[in-house]
PDB file of C-alpha atoms and ligand atoms in Angstrom:
ATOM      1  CA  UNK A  16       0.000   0.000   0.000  1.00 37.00           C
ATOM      2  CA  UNK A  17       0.945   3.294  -0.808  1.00 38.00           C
ATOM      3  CA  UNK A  18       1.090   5.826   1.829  1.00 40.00           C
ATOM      4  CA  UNK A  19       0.362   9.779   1.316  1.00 38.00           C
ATOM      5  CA  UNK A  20       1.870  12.359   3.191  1.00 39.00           C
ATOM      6  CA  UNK A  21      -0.029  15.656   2.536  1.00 43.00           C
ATOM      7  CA  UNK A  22       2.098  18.618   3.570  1.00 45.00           C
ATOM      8  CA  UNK A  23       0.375  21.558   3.292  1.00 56.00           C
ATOM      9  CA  UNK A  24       3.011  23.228   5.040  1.00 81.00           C
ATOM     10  CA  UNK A  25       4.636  27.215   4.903  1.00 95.00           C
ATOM     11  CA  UNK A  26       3.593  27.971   8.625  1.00 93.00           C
ATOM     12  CA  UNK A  27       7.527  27.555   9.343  1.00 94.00           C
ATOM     13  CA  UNK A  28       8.673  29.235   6.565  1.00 96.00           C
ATOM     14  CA  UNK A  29       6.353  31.985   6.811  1.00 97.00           C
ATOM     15  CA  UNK A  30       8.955  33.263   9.757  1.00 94.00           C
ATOM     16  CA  UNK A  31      12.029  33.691   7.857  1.00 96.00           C
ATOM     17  CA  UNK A  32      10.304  33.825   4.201  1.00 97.00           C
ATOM     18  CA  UNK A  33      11.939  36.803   2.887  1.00 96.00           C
ATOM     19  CA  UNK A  34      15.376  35.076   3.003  1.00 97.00           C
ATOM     20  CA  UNK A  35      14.159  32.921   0.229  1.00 97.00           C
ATOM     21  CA  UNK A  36      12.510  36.233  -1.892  1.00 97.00           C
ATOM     22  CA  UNK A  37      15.071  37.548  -4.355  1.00 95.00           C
ATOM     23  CA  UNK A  38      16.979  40.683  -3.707  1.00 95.00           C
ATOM     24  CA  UNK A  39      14.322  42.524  -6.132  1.00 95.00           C
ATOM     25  CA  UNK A  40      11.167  41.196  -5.836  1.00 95.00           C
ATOM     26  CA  UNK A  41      11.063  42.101  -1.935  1.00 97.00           C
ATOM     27  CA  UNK A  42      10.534  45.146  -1.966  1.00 98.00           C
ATOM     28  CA  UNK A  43       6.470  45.097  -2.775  1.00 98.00           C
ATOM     29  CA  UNK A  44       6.302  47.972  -5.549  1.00 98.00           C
ATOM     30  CA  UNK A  45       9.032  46.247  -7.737  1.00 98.00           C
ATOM     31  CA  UNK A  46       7.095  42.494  -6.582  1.00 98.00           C
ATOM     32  CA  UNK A  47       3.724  44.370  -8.900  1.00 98.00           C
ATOM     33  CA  UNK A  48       6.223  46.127 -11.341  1.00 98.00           C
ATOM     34  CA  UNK A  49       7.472  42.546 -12.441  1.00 97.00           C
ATOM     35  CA  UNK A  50       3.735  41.886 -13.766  1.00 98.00           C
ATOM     36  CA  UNK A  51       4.141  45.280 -15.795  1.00 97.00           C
ATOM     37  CA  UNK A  52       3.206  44.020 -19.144  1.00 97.00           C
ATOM     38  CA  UNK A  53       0.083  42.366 -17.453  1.00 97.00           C
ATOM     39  CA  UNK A  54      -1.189  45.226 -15.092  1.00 97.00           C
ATOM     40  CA  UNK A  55      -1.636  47.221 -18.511  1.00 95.00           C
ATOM     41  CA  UNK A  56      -4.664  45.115 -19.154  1.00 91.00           C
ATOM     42  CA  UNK A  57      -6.707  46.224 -16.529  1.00 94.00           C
ATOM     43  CA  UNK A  58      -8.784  48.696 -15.611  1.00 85.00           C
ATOM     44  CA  UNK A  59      -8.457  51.368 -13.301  1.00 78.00           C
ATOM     45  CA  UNK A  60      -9.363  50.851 -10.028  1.00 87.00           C
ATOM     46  CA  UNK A  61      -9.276  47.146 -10.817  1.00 97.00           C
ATOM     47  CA  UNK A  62     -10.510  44.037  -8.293  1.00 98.00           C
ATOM     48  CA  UNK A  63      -7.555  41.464  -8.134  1.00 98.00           C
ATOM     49  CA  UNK A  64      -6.883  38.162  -6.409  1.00 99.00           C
ATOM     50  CA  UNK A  65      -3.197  37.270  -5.458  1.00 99.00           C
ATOM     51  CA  UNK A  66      -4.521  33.566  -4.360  1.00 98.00           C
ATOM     52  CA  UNK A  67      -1.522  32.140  -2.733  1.00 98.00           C
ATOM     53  CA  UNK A  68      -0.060  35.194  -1.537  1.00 98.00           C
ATOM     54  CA  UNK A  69       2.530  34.368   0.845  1.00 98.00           C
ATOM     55  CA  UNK A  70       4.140  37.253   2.656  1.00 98.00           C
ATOM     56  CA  UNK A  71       2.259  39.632   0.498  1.00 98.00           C
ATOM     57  CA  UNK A  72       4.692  41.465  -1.310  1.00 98.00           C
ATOM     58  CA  UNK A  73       2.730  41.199  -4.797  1.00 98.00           C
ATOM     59  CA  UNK A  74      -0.980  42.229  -2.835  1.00 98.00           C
ATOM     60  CA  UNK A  75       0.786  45.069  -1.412  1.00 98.00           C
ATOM     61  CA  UNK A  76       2.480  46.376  -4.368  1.00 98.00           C
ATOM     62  CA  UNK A  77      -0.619  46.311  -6.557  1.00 98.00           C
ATOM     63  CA  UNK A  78      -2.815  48.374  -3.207  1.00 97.00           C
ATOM     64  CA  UNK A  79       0.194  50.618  -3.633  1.00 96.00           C
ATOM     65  CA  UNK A  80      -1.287  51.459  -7.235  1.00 95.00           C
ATOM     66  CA  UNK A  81      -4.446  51.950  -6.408  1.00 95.00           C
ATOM     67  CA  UNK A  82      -5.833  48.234  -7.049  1.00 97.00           C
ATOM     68  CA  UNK A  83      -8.669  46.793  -4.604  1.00 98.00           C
ATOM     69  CA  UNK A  84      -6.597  44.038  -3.867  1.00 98.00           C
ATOM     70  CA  UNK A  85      -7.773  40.512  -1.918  1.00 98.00           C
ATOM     71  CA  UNK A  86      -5.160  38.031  -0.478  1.00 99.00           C
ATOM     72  CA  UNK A  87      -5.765  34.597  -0.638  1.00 98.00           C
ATOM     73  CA  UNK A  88      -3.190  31.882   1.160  1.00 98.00           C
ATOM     74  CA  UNK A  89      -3.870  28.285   2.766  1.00 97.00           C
ATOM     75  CA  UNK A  90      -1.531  29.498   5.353  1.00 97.00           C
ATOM     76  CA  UNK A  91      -2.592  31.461   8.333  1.00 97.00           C
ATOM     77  CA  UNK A  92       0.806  32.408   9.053  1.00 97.00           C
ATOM     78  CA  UNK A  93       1.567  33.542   5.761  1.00 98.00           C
ATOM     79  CA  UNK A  94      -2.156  35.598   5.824  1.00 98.00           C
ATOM     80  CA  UNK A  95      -0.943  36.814   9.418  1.00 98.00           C
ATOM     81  CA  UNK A  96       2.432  38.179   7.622  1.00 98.00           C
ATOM     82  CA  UNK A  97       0.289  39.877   4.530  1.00 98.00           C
ATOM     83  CA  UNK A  98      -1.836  42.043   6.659  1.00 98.00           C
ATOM     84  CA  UNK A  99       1.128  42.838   8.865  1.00 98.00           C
ATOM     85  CA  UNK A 100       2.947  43.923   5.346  1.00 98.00           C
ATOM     86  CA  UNK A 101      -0.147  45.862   4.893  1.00 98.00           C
ATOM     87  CA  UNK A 102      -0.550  47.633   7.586  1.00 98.00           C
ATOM     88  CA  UNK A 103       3.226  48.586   7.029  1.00 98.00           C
ATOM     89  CA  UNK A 104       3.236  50.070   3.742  1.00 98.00           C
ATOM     90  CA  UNK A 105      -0.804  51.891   4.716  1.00 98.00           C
ATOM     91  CA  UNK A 106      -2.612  49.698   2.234  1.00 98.00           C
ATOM     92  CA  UNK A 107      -5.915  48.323   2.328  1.00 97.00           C
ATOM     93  CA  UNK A 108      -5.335  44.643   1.462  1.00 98.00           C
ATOM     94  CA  UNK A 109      -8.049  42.289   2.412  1.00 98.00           C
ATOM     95  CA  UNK A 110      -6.361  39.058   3.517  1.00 98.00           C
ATOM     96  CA  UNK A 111      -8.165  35.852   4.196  1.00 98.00           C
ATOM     97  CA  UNK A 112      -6.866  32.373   5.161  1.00 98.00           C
ATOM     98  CA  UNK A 113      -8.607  30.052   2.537  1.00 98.00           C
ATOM     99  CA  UNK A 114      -6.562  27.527   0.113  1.00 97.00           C
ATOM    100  CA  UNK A 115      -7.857  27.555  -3.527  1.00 98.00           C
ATOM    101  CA  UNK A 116     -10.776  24.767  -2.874  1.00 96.00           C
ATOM    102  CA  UNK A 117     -12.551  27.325  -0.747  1.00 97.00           C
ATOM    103  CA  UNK A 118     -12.025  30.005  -2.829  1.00 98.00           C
ATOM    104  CA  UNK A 119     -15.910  29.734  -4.207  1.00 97.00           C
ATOM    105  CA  UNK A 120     -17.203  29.971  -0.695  1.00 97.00           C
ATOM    106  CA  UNK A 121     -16.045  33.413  -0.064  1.00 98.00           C
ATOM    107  CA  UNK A 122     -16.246  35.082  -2.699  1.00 98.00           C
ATOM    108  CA  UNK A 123     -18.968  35.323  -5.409  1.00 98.00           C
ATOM    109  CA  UNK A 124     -18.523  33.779  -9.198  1.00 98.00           C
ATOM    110  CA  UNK A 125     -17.219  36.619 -11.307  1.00 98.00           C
ATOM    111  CA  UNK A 126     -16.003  39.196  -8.743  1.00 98.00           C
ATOM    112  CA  UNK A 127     -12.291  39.630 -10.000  1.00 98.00           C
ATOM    113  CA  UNK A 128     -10.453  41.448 -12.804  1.00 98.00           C
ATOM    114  CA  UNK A 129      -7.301  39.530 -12.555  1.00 98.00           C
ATOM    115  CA  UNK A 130      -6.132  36.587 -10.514  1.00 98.00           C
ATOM    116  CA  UNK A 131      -2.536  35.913  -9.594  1.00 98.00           C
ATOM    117  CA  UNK A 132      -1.140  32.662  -8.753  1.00 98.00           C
ATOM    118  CA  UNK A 133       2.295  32.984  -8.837  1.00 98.00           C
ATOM    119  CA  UNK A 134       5.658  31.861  -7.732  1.00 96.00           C
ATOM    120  CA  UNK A 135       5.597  28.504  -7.594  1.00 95.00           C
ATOM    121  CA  UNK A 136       2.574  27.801  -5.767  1.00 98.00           C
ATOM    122  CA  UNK A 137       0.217  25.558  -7.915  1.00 98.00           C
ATOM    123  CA  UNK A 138       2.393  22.674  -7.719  1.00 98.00           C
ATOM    124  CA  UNK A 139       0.920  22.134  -4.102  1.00 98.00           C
ATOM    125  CA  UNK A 140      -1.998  21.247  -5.091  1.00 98.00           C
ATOM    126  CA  UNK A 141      -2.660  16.878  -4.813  1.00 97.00           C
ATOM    127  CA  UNK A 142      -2.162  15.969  -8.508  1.00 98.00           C
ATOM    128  CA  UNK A 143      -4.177  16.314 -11.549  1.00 98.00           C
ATOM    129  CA  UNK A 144      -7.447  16.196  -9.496  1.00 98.00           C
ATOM    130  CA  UNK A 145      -6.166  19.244  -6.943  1.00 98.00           C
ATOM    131  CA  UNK A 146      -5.147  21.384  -9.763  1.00 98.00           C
ATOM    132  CA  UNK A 147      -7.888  20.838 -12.037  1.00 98.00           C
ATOM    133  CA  UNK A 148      -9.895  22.221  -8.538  1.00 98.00           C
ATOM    134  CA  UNK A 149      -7.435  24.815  -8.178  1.00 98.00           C
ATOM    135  CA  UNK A 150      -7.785  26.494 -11.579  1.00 98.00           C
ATOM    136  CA  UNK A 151     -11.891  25.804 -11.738  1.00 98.00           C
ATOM    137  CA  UNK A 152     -11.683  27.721  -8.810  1.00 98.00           C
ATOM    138  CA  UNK A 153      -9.837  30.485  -9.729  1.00 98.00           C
ATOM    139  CA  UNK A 154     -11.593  30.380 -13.134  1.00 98.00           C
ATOM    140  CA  UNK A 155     -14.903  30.810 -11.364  1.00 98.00           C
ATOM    141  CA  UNK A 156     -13.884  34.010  -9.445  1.00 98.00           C
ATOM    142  CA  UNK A 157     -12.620  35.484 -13.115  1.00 98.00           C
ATOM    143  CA  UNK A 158     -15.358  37.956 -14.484  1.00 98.00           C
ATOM    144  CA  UNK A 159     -15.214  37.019 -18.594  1.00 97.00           C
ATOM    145  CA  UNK A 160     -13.014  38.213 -20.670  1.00 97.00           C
ATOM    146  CA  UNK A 161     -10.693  38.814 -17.073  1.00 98.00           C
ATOM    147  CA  UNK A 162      -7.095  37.265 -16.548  1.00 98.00           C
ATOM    148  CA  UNK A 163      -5.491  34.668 -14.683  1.00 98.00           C
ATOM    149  CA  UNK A 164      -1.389  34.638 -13.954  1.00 98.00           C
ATOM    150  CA  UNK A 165       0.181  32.023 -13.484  1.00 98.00           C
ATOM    151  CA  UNK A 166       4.179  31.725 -13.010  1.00 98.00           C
ATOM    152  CA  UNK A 167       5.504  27.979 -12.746  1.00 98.00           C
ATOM    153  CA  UNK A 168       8.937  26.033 -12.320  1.00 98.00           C
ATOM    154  CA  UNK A 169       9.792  24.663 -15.490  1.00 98.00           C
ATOM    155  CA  UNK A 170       9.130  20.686 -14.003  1.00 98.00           C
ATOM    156  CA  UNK A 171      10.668  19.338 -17.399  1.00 98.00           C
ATOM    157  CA  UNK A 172      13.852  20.829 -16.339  1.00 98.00           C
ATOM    158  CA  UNK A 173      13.627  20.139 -12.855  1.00 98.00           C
ATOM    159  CA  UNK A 174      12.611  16.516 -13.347  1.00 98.00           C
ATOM    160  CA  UNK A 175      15.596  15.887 -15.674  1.00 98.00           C
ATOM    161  CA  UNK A 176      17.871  16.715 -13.059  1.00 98.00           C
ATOM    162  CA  UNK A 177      16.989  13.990 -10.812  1.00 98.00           C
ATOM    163  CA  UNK A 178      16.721  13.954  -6.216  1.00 98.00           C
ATOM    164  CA  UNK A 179      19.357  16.519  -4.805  1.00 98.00           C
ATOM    165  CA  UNK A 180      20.478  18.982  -2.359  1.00 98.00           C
ATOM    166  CA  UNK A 181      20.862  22.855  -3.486  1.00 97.00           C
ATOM    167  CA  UNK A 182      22.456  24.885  -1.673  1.00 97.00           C
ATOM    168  CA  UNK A 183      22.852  28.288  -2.046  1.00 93.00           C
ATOM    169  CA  UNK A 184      26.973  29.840  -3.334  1.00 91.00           C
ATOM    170  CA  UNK A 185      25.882  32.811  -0.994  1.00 92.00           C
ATOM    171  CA  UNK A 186      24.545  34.298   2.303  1.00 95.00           C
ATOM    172  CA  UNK A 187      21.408  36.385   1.961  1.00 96.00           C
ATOM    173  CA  UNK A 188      20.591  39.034   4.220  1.00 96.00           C
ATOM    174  CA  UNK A 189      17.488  40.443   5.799  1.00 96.00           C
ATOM    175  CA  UNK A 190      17.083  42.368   8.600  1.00 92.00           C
ATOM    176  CA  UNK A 191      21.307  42.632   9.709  1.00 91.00           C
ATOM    177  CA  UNK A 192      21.042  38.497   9.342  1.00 93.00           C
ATOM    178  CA  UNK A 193      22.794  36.124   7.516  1.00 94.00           C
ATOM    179  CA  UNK A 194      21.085  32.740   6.018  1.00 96.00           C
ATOM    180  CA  UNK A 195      21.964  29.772   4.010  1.00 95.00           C
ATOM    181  CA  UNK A 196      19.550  28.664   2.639  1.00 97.00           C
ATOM    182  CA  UNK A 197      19.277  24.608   1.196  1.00 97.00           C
ATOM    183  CA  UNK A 198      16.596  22.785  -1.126  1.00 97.00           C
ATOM    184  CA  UNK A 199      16.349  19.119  -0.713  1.00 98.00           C
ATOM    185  CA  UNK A 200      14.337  17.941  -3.771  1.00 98.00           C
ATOM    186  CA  UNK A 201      12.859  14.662  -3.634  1.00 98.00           C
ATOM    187  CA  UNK A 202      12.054  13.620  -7.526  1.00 98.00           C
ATOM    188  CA  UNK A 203       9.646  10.342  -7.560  1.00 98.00           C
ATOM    189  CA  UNK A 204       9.791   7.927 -10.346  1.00 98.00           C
ATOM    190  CA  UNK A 205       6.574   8.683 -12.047  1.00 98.00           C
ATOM    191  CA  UNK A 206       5.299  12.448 -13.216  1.00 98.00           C
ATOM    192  CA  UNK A 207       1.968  11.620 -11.133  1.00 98.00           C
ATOM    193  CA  UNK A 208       3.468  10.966  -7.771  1.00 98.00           C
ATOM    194  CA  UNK A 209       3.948  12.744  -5.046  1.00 98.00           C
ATOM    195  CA  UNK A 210       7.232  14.872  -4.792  1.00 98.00           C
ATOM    196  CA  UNK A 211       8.710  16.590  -2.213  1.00 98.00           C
ATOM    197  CA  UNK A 212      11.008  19.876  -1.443  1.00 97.00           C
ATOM    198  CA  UNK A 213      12.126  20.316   1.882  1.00 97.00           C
ATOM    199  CA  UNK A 214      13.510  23.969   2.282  1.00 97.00           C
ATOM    200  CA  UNK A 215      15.965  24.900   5.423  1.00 96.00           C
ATOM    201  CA  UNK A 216      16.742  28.446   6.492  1.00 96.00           C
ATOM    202  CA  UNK A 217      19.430  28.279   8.575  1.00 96.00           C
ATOM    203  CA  UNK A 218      20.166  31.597  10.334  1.00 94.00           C
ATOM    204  CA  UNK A 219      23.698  32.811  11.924  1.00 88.00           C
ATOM    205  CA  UNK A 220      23.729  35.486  14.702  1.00 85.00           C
ATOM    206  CA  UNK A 221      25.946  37.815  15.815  1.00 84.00           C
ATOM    207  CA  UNK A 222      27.015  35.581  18.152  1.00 87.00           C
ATOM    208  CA  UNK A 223      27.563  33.248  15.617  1.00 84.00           C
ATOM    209  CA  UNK A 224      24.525  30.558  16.993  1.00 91.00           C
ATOM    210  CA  UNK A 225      22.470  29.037  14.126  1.00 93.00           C
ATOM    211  CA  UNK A 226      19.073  28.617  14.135  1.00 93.00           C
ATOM    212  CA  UNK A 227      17.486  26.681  11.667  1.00 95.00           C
ATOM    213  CA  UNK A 228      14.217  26.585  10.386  1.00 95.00           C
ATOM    214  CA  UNK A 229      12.661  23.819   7.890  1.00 95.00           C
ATOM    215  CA  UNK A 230       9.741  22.531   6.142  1.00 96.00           C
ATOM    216  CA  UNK A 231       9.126  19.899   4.305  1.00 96.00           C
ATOM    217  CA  UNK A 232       6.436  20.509   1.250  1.00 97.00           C
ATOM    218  CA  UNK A 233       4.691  18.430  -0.838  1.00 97.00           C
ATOM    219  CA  UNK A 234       4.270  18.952  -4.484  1.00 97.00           C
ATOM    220  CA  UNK A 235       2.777  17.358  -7.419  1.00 98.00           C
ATOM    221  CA  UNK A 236       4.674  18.449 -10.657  1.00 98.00           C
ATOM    222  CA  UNK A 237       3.511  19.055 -14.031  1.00 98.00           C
ATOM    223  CA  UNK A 238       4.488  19.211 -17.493  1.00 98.00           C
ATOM    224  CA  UNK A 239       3.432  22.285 -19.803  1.00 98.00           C
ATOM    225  CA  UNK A 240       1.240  20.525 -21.936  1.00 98.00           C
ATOM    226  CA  UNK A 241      -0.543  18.907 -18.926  1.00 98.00           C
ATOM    227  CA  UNK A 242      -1.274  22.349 -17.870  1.00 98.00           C
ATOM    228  CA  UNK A 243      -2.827  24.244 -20.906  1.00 98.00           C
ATOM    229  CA  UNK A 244      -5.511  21.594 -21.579  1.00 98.00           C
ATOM    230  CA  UNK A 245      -6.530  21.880 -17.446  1.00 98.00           C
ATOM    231  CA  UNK A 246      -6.484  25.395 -17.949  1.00 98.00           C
ATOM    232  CA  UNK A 247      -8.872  25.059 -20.903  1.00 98.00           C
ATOM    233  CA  UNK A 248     -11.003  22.531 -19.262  1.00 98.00           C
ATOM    234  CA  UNK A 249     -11.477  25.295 -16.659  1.00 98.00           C
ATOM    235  CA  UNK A 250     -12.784  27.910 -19.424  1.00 98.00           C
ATOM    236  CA  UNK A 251      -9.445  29.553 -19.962  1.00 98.00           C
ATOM    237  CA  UNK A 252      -8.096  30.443 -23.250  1.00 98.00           C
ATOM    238  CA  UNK A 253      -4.260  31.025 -22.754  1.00 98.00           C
ATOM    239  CA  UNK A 254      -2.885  34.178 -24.473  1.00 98.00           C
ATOM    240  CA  UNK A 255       0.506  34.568 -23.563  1.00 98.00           C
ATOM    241  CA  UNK A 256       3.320  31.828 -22.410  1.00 98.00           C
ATOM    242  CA  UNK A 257       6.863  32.497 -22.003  1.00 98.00           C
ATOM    243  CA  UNK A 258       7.102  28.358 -21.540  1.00 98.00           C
ATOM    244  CA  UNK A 259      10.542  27.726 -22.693  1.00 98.00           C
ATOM    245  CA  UNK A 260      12.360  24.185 -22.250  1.00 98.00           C
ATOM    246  CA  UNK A 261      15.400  25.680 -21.195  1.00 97.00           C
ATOM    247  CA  UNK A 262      14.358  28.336 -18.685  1.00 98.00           C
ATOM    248  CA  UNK A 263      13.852  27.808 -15.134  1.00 98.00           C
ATOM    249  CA  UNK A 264      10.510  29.387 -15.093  1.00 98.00           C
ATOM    250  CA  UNK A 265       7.905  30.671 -17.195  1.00 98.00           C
ATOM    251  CA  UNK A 266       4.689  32.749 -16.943  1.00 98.00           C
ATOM    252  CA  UNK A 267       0.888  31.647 -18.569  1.00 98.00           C
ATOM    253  CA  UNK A 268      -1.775  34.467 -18.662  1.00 98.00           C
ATOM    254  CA  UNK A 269      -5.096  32.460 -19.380  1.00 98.00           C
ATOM    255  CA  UNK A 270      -8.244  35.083 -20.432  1.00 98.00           C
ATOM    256  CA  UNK A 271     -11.870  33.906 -18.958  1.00 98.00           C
ATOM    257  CA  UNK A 272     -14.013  32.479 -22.078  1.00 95.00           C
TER     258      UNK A 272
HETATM  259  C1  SAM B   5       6.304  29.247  -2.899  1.00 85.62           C
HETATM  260  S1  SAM B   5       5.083  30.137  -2.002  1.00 85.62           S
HETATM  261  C2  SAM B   5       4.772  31.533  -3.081  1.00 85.62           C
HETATM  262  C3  SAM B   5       4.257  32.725  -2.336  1.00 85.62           C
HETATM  263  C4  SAM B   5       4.120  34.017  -3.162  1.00 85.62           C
HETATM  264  N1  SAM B   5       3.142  33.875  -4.224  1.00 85.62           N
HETATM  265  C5  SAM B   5       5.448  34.451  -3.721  1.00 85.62           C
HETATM  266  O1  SAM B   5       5.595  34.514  -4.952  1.00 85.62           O
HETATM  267  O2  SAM B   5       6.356  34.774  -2.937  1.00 85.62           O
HETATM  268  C6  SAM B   5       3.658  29.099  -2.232  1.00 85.62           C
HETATM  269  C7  SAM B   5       2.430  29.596  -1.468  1.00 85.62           C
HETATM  270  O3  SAM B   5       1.311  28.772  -1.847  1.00 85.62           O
HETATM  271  C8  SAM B   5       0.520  28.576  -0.683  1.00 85.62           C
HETATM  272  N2  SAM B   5      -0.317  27.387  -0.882  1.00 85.62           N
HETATM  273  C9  SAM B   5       0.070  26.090  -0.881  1.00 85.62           C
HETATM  274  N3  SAM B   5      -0.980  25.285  -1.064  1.00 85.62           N
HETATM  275  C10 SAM B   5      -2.078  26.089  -1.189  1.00 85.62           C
HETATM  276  C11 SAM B   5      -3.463  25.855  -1.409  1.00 85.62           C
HETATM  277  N4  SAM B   5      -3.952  24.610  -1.537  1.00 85.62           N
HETATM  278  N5  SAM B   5      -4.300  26.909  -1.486  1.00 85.62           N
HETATM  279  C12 SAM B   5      -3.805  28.181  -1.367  1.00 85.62           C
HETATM  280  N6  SAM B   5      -2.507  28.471  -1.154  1.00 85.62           N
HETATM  281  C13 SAM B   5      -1.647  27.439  -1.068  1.00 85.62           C
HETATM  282  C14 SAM B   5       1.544  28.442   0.429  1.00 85.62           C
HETATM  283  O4  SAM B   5       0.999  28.594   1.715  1.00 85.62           O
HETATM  284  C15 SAM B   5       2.563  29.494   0.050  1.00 85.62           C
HETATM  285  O5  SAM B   5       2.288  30.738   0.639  1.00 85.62           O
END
């Protein structure tokens, strides 16, 4: 028998997440500015959805322009962190703990302009069942003729590489304190199976102590072609990809039919 370890995880990480946010997407008005290209499609005043939102650097940058902005994460921690970022930078962003299954209960069909789920989020969801439920979800919550963003690891590329540690040729700091940080990636045999990534922040002091924090997540990869026909099955036409087999990462935005 088979057995399943669900980790929804990110409570941990929540604590030390900026040391694993690049140098330029921390700070939350250069987070939106990296989404440049897509913010010219909306409206003024537009309703958005950043629905696994993390710390909330991308929610706050877009309040910062003006945006009515609503912060989705499974997290509580991370939802904790978003409205504390919030409060910080005097924006309005409405955070709520709810992971992308729940999505439909609190807020109506149709309510959103644009929904972000970025970073490499939807791999979390439980296979080809959780992310077709992810995306029908976030579909849903898409007025038509709105826009859903999507950024994803490249799993082709990640797959191909095989189990191994990662660890970082630097120190990052935040706050006055030095991190290494390490990825463990656990690659299953089969595309369908569960994966894991377990992701350690360890933390030197002044005094030169180390704490370390760590999580192990669980993640169900996906390959790019896999992805555009669940996207379609959810009623969304894709209009731009950057999906390239030799880049790390690569961005979908997916209108509402
Ligand atoms: C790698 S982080 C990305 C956070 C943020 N978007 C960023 O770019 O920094 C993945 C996020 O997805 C959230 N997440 C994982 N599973 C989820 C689910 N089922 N529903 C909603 N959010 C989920 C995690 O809590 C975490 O905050």
């Amino acid at each position: 028998m088979t057995e399943v370890v669900v980790v929804t995880g990110y409570d941990v990480l929540a604590e030390v997440y900026e040391w694993l946010i690049s140098d330029a997407k921390l700070p939350p008005a250069e987070f939106a500015a990296s989404f440049d290209d897509v913010l010219s499609l909306l409206p003024s005043n537009a309703h958005v959805l950043d629905c696994s939102c993390g710390t909330g650097q991308l929610a706050v940058g877009l309040a910062g322009r003006g945006m009515q902005v609503v912060a989705t994460d499974a997290s509580e921690a991370m939802v904790r962190r978003t409205s504390e970022l919030s409060e910080e930078f005097g924006t309005s962003v409405r955070a709520v703990q709810a992971s992308w299954e729940e999505l439909p209960v609190h807020f109506e069909d149709a309510t959103f302009d644009m929904v972000f789920c970025v970073g490499n989020s939807l791999h979390h969801a439980a296979g080809a069942a959780g992310r077709g439920a992810a995306l029908e979800s976030m579909s849903r919550l898409l007025r038509p003729g709105g826009h859903l963003v999507l950024t994803s690891r490249t799993w082709e590329l990640v797959r191909s590489r095989g189990s191994r540690l990662d660890i970082w040729d630097r120190l990052v700091r935040r706050d006055g304190r030095d991190a290494v940080v390490v990825y463990r990636w656990e690659i299953a045999p089969r595309w369908e199976d569960e994966h894991h990534i377990e992701i350690a922040v360890a933390q030197v002091d002044a005094s030169g102590l180390v704490l370390v924090r760590s999580e192990l997540l669980s993640c169900w990869p996906y390959r790019y072609e896999e992805l555009e026909l669940e996207l379609h099955r959810a009623g969304l036409r894709t209009e731009v990809s950057t999906f390239d087999l030799e880049a790390e990462n690569y961005m979908v935005v997916a209108s509402k039919i």
